[in-house]
Amino acid sequence: MMNTMTSETIVAIAVPLEAELVDRLRAVDPSVTVLYDPDLLPPERFPADHSGDPAFSRTAEQEERYWSMLNQAQVLYGLPNESPAGLARIARENPHLQWVHCMAAGAGGAVKASGLDQETLRKFKVTTSAGVHALPLAEFAAMGILNGFKRSAELAQDQAAKVWPELRTPTRLVSGSTLVIAGLGEIGLETARIARALGMKVSGTKRTVEPIEGIEQVSDNDGLAGLLATADAVVNTLPGTPYTEGLFSREVFSAMKPGTVFVNVGRGTVVDEEALLEALDNGQVSYACLDVFAVEPLPQESPLWHHPRVMVSPHTSALSAAENRLIAERFASNLRTFLDGGDLPHLVDTVHFY
């Protein structure tokens, strides 16, 4: 991709960002002008709160200034108002737009929800922050595996009831066990690295089947059930696409051996939650650590809330205090590539939307 802007490249900050990180973006190249007006951006309620405080509102004059600022830019840092509707509007209004960088790793869903047609989507690039979240997600996945093997749910119940069991129950060794990772992308490979450090043998799935150093077996998703027969733990990192929806079905859960630990840090739509509950109740799955769900927030009536062997995490496992810095550093690197006419990494696939 060649950047046709030869003199000045205008970058507009569409989401909340610390001033010192904005300065890092300005320092990428003298030809870059960064438009940033904190008065037009909602304050963050917590680190990396890209949507900002929902109570924030702009005056009519501020709203006009916000969109005027964004419509001057060839490059956007964040979706306008961090929303699909914001992306749809900027695509209609900004004739200069060449590239939008999204805060999320799984930004394909937002691009799809914008409703933009293929002709419009071909006019500019959309990149994600994939990879920035790999380490916190992998650490969370490791926690889920350890929780399942070390019976943390039962320990918590006994502690709450002040029960000291008469019979001592052994825990399971992680070292020497087998992990299957559905989705050997950046998150999956980082999870594999940590799992191998714990002594696990790792296999997994990938769209393009090829040998990967340190991975015992690699198959596509059609071969997932075959891998599960020997798995002690399973981690899903797959995005939500039409090709992954309901992948973890009754058939796939039934292919697991009894007592499998299941962790989901991908997307909730990849899992048939009724089938997961059945697998928990019949013992195929001994413990489930879930950061994502088919419907979010998780409905109050969902049995997952109070299941004794399920950990519910409110889609926060990727969040870390370093997230804004890591995304800004990733964007700065990408901006350098953009200015040099290189190929941007982590482009959203506008056919499959991931």
Short mmCIF file of C-alpha atoms in Angstrom, two decimals:
data_model
loop_
_atom_site.label_atom_id
_atom_site.label_comp_id
_atom_site.label_asym_id
_atom_site.label_seq_id
_atom_site.Cartn_x
_atom_site.Cartn_y
_atom_site.Cartn_z
CA MET A 1 0.00 0.00 0.00
CA MET A 2 1.43 3.37 -0.98
CA ASN A 3 0.67 6.48 1.02
CA THR A 4 -0.22 9.13 -1.53
CA MET A 5 0.16 11.97 0.98
CA THR A 6 3.58 13.39 0.20
CA SER A 7 3.68 16.44 2.49
CA GLU A 8 1.41 16.19 5.51
CA THR A 9 -0.41 13.24 7.01
CA ILE A 10 -3.20 14.18 9.41
CA VAL A 11 -4.02 11.76 12.21
CA ALA A 12 -7.13 12.40 14.32
CA ILE A 13 -7.54 10.89 17.78
CA ALA A 14 -11.17 9.73 17.97
CA VAL A 15 -11.09 8.08 21.41
CA PRO A 16 -9.75 8.95 24.88
CA LEU A 17 -5.97 8.85 25.10
CA GLU A 18 -3.39 10.20 27.53
CA ALA A 19 -1.60 13.35 26.36
CA GLU A 20 1.85 11.77 26.73
CA LEU A 21 0.83 8.97 24.37
CA VAL A 22 -0.49 11.50 21.86
CA ASP A 23 2.97 13.11 21.98
CA ARG A 24 4.51 9.73 21.09
CA LEU A 25 2.38 9.62 17.97
CA ARG A 26 3.42 13.17 17.05
CA ALA A 27 7.05 12.10 17.35
CA VAL A 28 6.78 9.42 14.65
CA ASP A 29 7.60 11.82 11.81
CA PRO A 30 7.74 15.60 11.23
CA SER A 31 5.23 15.21 8.40
CA VAL A 32 2.56 13.97 10.81
CA THR A 33 0.01 16.34 12.27
CA VAL A 34 -1.98 14.86 15.15
CA LEU A 35 -5.39 16.39 15.90
CA TYR A 36 -6.31 15.85 19.53
CA ASP A 37 -8.82 17.76 21.63
CA PRO A 38 -9.44 16.20 25.06
CA ASP A 39 -12.47 18.46 25.60
CA LEU A 40 -14.22 16.55 22.82
CA LEU A 41 -13.43 13.11 24.24
CA PRO A 42 -15.20 11.37 27.16
CA PRO A 43 -13.00 10.82 30.24
CA GLU A 44 -11.77 7.30 30.90
CA ARG A 45 -13.32 5.55 33.91
CA PHE A 46 -10.53 2.96 34.07
CA PRO A 47 -7.35 2.17 32.11
CA ALA A 48 -7.98 1.68 28.39
CA ASP A 49 -11.64 2.73 28.66
CA HIS A 50 -11.83 3.48 24.96
CA SER A 51 -15.55 4.33 25.02
CA GLY A 52 -15.13 6.63 28.01
CA ASP A 53 -17.78 7.71 30.49
CA PRO A 54 -21.26 7.09 29.00
CA ALA A 55 -22.55 10.10 30.94
CA PHE A 56 -20.36 12.37 28.80
CA SER A 57 -22.09 14.39 26.11
CA ARG A 58 -20.96 17.08 23.72
CA THR A 59 -22.75 20.34 23.10
CA ALA A 60 -23.97 20.89 19.56
CA GLU A 61 -20.93 23.10 18.97
CA GLN A 62 -18.56 20.44 20.35
CA GLU A 63 -20.23 17.75 18.26
CA GLU A 64 -19.62 19.83 15.14
CA ARG A 65 -15.98 20.37 16.13
CA TYR A 66 -15.48 16.64 16.79
CA TRP A 67 -16.68 15.58 13.36
CA SER A 68 -14.91 18.47 11.66
CA MET A 69 -11.66 17.30 13.26
CA LEU A 70 -12.17 13.69 12.17
CA ASN A 71 -13.17 14.65 8.65
CA GLN A 72 -9.84 16.41 8.07
CA ALA A 73 -7.82 13.26 8.70
CA GLN A 74 -6.40 10.60 6.43
CA VAL A 75 -5.83 8.39 9.49
CA LEU A 76 -8.04 7.77 12.51
CA TYR A 77 -6.88 6.44 15.87
CA GLY A 78 -10.00 4.63 17.08
CA LEU A 79 -13.53 4.40 15.72
CA PRO A 80 -15.53 7.62 16.01
CA ASN A 81 -17.40 7.39 19.31
CA GLU A 82 -15.96 3.85 19.46
CA SER A 83 -19.03 2.62 17.58
CA PRO A 84 -20.00 0.92 14.31
CA ALA A 85 -22.33 3.86 13.62
CA GLY A 86 -19.36 6.20 13.98
CA LEU A 87 -17.40 4.19 11.42
CA ALA A 88 -20.35 4.26 9.00
CA ARG A 89 -20.65 8.04 9.32
CA ILE A 90 -16.95 8.80 8.84
CA ALA A 91 -16.85 6.51 5.80
CA ARG A 92 -19.68 8.55 4.26
CA GLU A 93 -18.37 11.99 5.20
CA ASN A 94 -14.57 11.86 5.00
CA PRO A 95 -13.29 11.79 1.41
CA HIS A 96 -9.63 11.71 2.58
CA LEU A 97 -9.89 8.62 4.76
CA GLN A 98 -7.18 6.02 4.09
CA TRP A 99 -6.82 4.09 7.32
CA VAL A 100 -8.69 3.50 10.58
CA HIS A 101 -6.94 1.80 13.49
CA CYS A 102 -9.30 0.06 15.94
CA MET A 103 -8.65 -0.39 19.64
CA ALA A 104 -10.05 -3.93 19.74
CA ALA A 105 -8.25 -7.07 18.63
CA GLY A 106 -11.54 -8.47 17.31
CA ALA A 107 -12.69 -5.35 15.47
CA GLY A 108 -14.20 -7.31 12.58
CA GLY A 109 -17.55 -7.44 14.37
CA ALA A 110 -17.73 -3.66 14.59
CA VAL A 111 -16.80 -3.28 10.92
CA LYS A 112 -19.52 -5.76 9.97
CA ALA A 113 -22.05 -4.01 12.23
CA SER A 114 -21.33 -0.70 10.48
CA GLY A 115 -23.27 -2.06 7.51
CA LEU A 116 -20.80 -0.61 5.01
CA ASP A 117 -20.81 -2.19 1.58
CA GLN A 118 -17.74 -3.75 0.00
CA GLU A 119 -17.22 -0.85 -2.38
CA THR A 120 -17.00 1.59 0.52
CA LEU A 121 -14.80 -0.71 2.59
CA ARG A 122 -12.31 -0.93 -0.28
CA LYS A 123 -11.66 2.82 -0.03
CA PHE A 124 -9.72 2.60 3.23
CA LYS A 125 -7.87 0.13 5.42
CA VAL A 126 -9.03 -1.00 8.86
CA THR A 127 -6.48 -2.46 11.26
CA THR A 128 -6.92 -4.01 14.68
CA SER A 129 -4.88 -4.08 17.86
CA ALA A 130 -4.47 -7.86 17.60
CA GLY A 131 -1.42 -9.07 19.47
CA VAL A 132 -1.46 -6.27 22.03
CA HIS A 133 -3.79 -8.39 24.15
CA ALA A 134 -2.02 -11.69 23.59
CA LEU A 135 -0.06 -11.77 26.85
CA PRO A 136 -2.87 -10.82 29.28
CA LEU A 137 -5.23 -13.23 27.51
CA ALA A 138 -2.66 -16.02 27.61
CA GLU A 139 -2.01 -15.40 31.30
CA PHE A 140 -5.77 -15.52 31.94
CA ALA A 141 -6.00 -18.80 30.00
CA ALA A 142 -3.16 -20.22 32.11
CA MET A 143 -5.03 -19.16 35.24
CA GLY A 144 -8.13 -20.98 33.98
CA ILE A 145 -6.15 -24.16 33.34
CA LEU A 146 -4.52 -23.99 36.77
CA ASN A 147 -7.87 -23.28 38.45
CA GLY A 148 -9.33 -26.39 36.87
CA PHE A 149 -6.39 -28.64 37.67
CA LYS A 150 -6.00 -27.34 41.24
CA ARG A 151 -9.73 -27.42 42.12
CA SER A 152 -10.00 -23.73 42.96
CA ALA A 153 -13.80 -23.75 42.64
CA GLU A 154 -14.17 -26.53 45.25
CA LEU A 155 -11.64 -24.84 47.52
CA ALA A 156 -13.60 -21.59 47.37
CA GLN A 157 -16.85 -23.38 48.19
CA ASP A 158 -15.28 -25.21 51.14
CA GLN A 159 -13.73 -21.99 52.41
CA ALA A 160 -17.04 -20.13 52.18
CA ALA A 161 -18.72 -22.95 54.14
CA LYS A 162 -15.75 -23.29 56.55
CA VAL A 163 -15.48 -26.96 55.62
CA TRP A 164 -12.26 -28.91 56.23
CA PRO A 165 -12.87 -32.14 54.25
CA GLU A 166 -12.18 -35.35 56.10
CA LEU A 167 -10.95 -36.99 52.90
CA ARG A 168 -8.10 -35.22 51.13
CA THR A 169 -8.66 -34.88 47.38
CA PRO A 170 -5.58 -34.78 45.16
CA THR A 171 -5.09 -32.10 42.53
CA ARG A 172 -3.99 -32.80 38.97
CA LEU A 173 -0.52 -32.15 37.61
CA VAL A 174 -0.37 -29.60 34.81
CA SER A 175 3.11 -30.76 33.84
CA GLY A 176 2.88 -33.68 31.42
CA SER A 177 -0.75 -32.98 30.54
CA THR A 178 -2.06 -32.15 27.07
CA LEU A 179 -3.54 -28.84 25.93
CA VAL A 180 -5.49 -28.22 22.72
CA ILE A 181 -5.77 -24.62 21.55
CA ALA A 182 -8.51 -23.75 19.08
CA GLY A 183 -6.91 -20.92 17.13
CA LEU A 184 -3.12 -20.81 16.94
CA GLY A 185 -2.91 -17.12 16.15
CA GLU A 186 -1.00 -14.62 18.28
CA ILE A 187 -3.09 -15.25 21.39
CA GLY A 188 -3.00 -19.01 20.86
CA LEU A 189 0.76 -19.09 20.35
CA GLU A 190 1.36 -16.96 23.45
CA THR A 191 -0.90 -19.33 25.40
CA ALA A 192 1.09 -22.25 24.00
CA ARG A 193 4.36 -20.64 25.12
CA ILE A 194 3.15 -20.31 28.71
CA ALA A 195 1.59 -23.79 28.70
CA ARG A 196 4.83 -25.36 27.48
CA ALA A 197 6.72 -23.52 30.22
CA LEU A 198 4.36 -25.29 32.65
CA GLY A 199 5.31 -28.62 31.07
CA MET A 200 2.25 -29.14 28.90
CA LYS A 201 2.21 -30.76 25.47
CA VAL A 202 0.32 -28.52 23.07
CA SER A 203 -1.65 -29.18 19.88
CA GLY A 204 -4.14 -26.94 18.13
CA THR A 205 -6.00 -25.67 15.10
CA LYS A 206 -5.18 -23.15 12.42
CA ARG A 207 -6.92 -22.17 9.18
CA THR A 208 -3.73 -22.87 7.24
CA VAL A 209 -2.42 -26.22 8.44
CA GLU A 210 1.36 -26.10 8.71
CA PRO A 211 3.99 -27.31 11.18
CA ILE A 212 4.64 -24.92 14.08
CA GLU A 213 7.72 -25.28 16.25
CA GLY A 214 6.82 -26.59 19.68
CA ILE A 215 3.29 -27.65 18.65
CA GLU A 216 2.73 -31.41 18.56
CA GLN A 217 -0.12 -31.51 16.03
CA VAL A 218 -1.78 -28.84 13.90
CA SER A 219 -5.14 -29.36 12.17
CA ASP A 220 -7.93 -27.18 10.82
CA ASN A 221 -11.17 -26.76 12.77
CA ASP A 222 -12.64 -29.82 11.05
CA GLY A 223 -10.00 -31.86 12.87
CA LEU A 224 -10.70 -30.31 16.28
CA ALA A 225 -12.75 -33.24 17.60
CA GLY A 226 -9.92 -35.63 16.72
CA LEU A 227 -7.44 -33.61 18.77
CA LEU A 228 -9.75 -33.47 21.79
CA ALA A 229 -9.73 -37.21 22.49
CA THR A 230 -6.41 -36.91 24.34
CA ALA A 231 -6.76 -33.34 25.68
CA ASP A 232 -6.73 -32.58 29.40
CA ALA A 233 -7.48 -28.90 28.78
CA VAL A 234 -8.88 -26.87 25.89
CA VAL A 235 -8.49 -23.14 25.26
CA ASN A 236 -10.55 -21.32 22.64
CA THR A 237 -9.04 -18.14 21.18
CA LEU A 238 -11.05 -18.09 17.94
CA PRO A 239 -12.84 -14.95 16.77
CA GLY A 240 -16.57 -14.87 16.12
CA THR A 241 -17.21 -15.48 12.41
CA PRO A 242 -19.83 -17.41 10.43
CA TYR A 243 -17.23 -20.20 10.17
CA THR A 244 -16.64 -20.48 13.92
CA GLU A 245 -20.20 -19.97 15.20
CA GLY A 246 -21.22 -22.89 17.41
CA LEU A 247 -17.96 -24.74 16.69
CA PHE A 248 -17.93 -26.11 20.24
CA SER A 249 -21.11 -28.11 19.75
CA ARG A 250 -22.54 -31.16 21.54
CA GLU A 251 -20.55 -33.31 19.14
CA VAL A 252 -17.30 -31.53 19.94
CA PHE A 253 -17.87 -31.56 23.71
CA SER A 254 -18.73 -35.26 23.54
CA ALA A 255 -15.38 -35.86 21.83
CA MET A 256 -13.60 -34.60 24.97
CA LYS A 257 -12.48 -37.08 27.57
CA PRO A 258 -14.16 -36.85 30.99
CA GLY A 259 -12.75 -34.16 33.24
CA THR A 260 -11.49 -31.77 30.53
CA VAL A 261 -10.86 -28.18 31.62
CA PHE A 262 -12.33 -25.62 29.20
CA VAL A 263 -11.27 -21.97 28.84
CA ASN A 264 -12.75 -19.40 26.44
CA VAL A 265 -10.91 -16.15 25.73
CA GLY A 266 -12.02 -15.93 22.07
CA ARG A 267 -15.66 -15.10 21.39
CA GLY A 268 -18.78 -16.44 23.07
CA THR A 269 -20.52 -17.25 19.79
CA VAL A 270 -17.93 -20.00 19.16
CA VAL A 271 -19.51 -22.04 21.98
CA ASP A 272 -22.96 -23.62 22.17
CA GLU A 273 -23.60 -22.68 25.81
CA GLU A 274 -26.35 -25.28 26.28
CA ALA A 275 -23.95 -27.96 25.08
CA LEU A 276 -21.29 -26.62 27.47
CA LEU A 277 -23.71 -26.81 30.41
CA GLU A 278 -24.58 -30.40 29.48
CA ALA A 279 -20.87 -31.24 29.31
CA LEU A 280 -20.34 -29.68 32.74
CA ASP A 281 -23.24 -31.66 34.19
CA ASN A 282 -22.22 -34.99 32.65
CA GLY A 283 -18.56 -34.62 33.61
CA GLN A 284 -17.02 -34.24 30.14
CA VAL A 285 -15.96 -30.76 31.31
CA SER A 286 -14.78 -30.58 34.91
CA TYR A 287 -14.35 -26.80 35.00
CA ALA A 288 -14.99 -23.87 32.65
CA CYS A 289 -13.29 -20.49 32.82
CA LEU A 290 -15.20 -18.09 30.56
CA ASP A 291 -14.35 -14.49 29.70
CA VAL A 292 -16.78 -14.23 26.76
CA PHE A 293 -20.39 -15.20 26.13
CA ALA A 294 -22.86 -15.50 23.27
CA VAL A 295 -24.83 -12.56 24.68
CA GLU A 296 -23.03 -9.84 26.64
CA PRO A 297 -23.57 -8.76 29.33
CA LEU A 298 -24.37 -12.32 30.35
CA PRO A 299 -28.16 -12.43 30.94
CA GLN A 300 -29.18 -12.62 34.59
CA GLU A 301 -31.10 -15.82 33.97
CA SER A 302 -28.09 -17.68 32.54
CA PRO A 303 -27.27 -20.84 34.55
CA LEU A 304 -23.58 -20.08 34.00
CA TRP A 305 -23.73 -17.37 36.70
CA HIS A 306 -24.29 -19.82 39.53
CA HIS A 307 -22.82 -23.06 38.20
CA PRO A 308 -20.46 -24.38 40.89
CA ARG A 309 -17.68 -25.21 38.41
CA VAL A 310 -17.76 -22.14 36.20
CA MET A 311 -15.81 -18.90 36.51
CA VAL A 312 -17.58 -15.95 34.87
CA SER A 313 -15.32 -13.07 33.85
CA PRO A 314 -17.02 -9.98 32.35
CA HIS A 315 -14.97 -9.86 29.12
CA THR A 316 -12.10 -8.13 30.88
CA SER A 317 -9.28 -10.65 30.64
CA ALA A 318 -7.49 -8.66 27.93
CA LEU A 319 -7.52 -5.49 30.00
CA SER A 320 -4.30 -4.36 31.61
CA ALA A 321 -3.01 -1.04 32.91
CA ALA A 322 -0.48 -1.06 30.04
CA GLU A 323 -3.08 -1.41 27.27
CA ASN A 324 -3.23 2.21 26.09
CA ARG A 325 0.57 2.40 25.91
CA LEU A 326 0.83 -0.91 24.06
CA ILE A 327 -1.83 0.10 21.51
CA ALA A 328 -0.21 3.51 20.99
CA GLU A 329 3.18 1.85 20.46
CA ARG A 330 1.63 -0.58 17.97
CA PHE A 331 -0.07 2.28 16.14
CA ALA A 332 3.15 4.33 16.06
CA SER A 333 4.95 1.39 14.47
CA ASN A 334 2.12 0.94 11.96
CA LEU A 335 2.13 4.68 11.21
CA ARG A 336 5.82 4.47 10.32
CA THR A 337 4.99 1.58 7.98
CA PHE A 338 2.10 3.57 6.47
CA LEU A 339 4.30 6.60 5.83
CA ASP A 340 6.94 4.39 4.20
CA GLY A 341 4.34 2.82 1.89
CA GLY A 342 4.54 -0.63 3.49
CA ASP A 343 1.84 -3.21 4.12
CA LEU A 344 -0.12 -2.64 7.32
CA PRO A 345 -0.35 -5.66 9.64
CA HIS A 346 -3.56 -6.96 11.24
CA LEU A 347 -5.93 -5.79 8.52
CA VAL A 348 -9.60 -6.59 9.06
CA ASP A 349 -10.77 -9.16 6.52
CA THR A 350 -13.89 -7.44 5.15
CA VAL A 351 -15.23 -10.72 3.76
CA HIS A 352 -15.01 -12.84 6.92
CA PHE A 353 -14.89 -9.84 9.31
CA TYR A 354 -12.07 -10.80 11.63
#
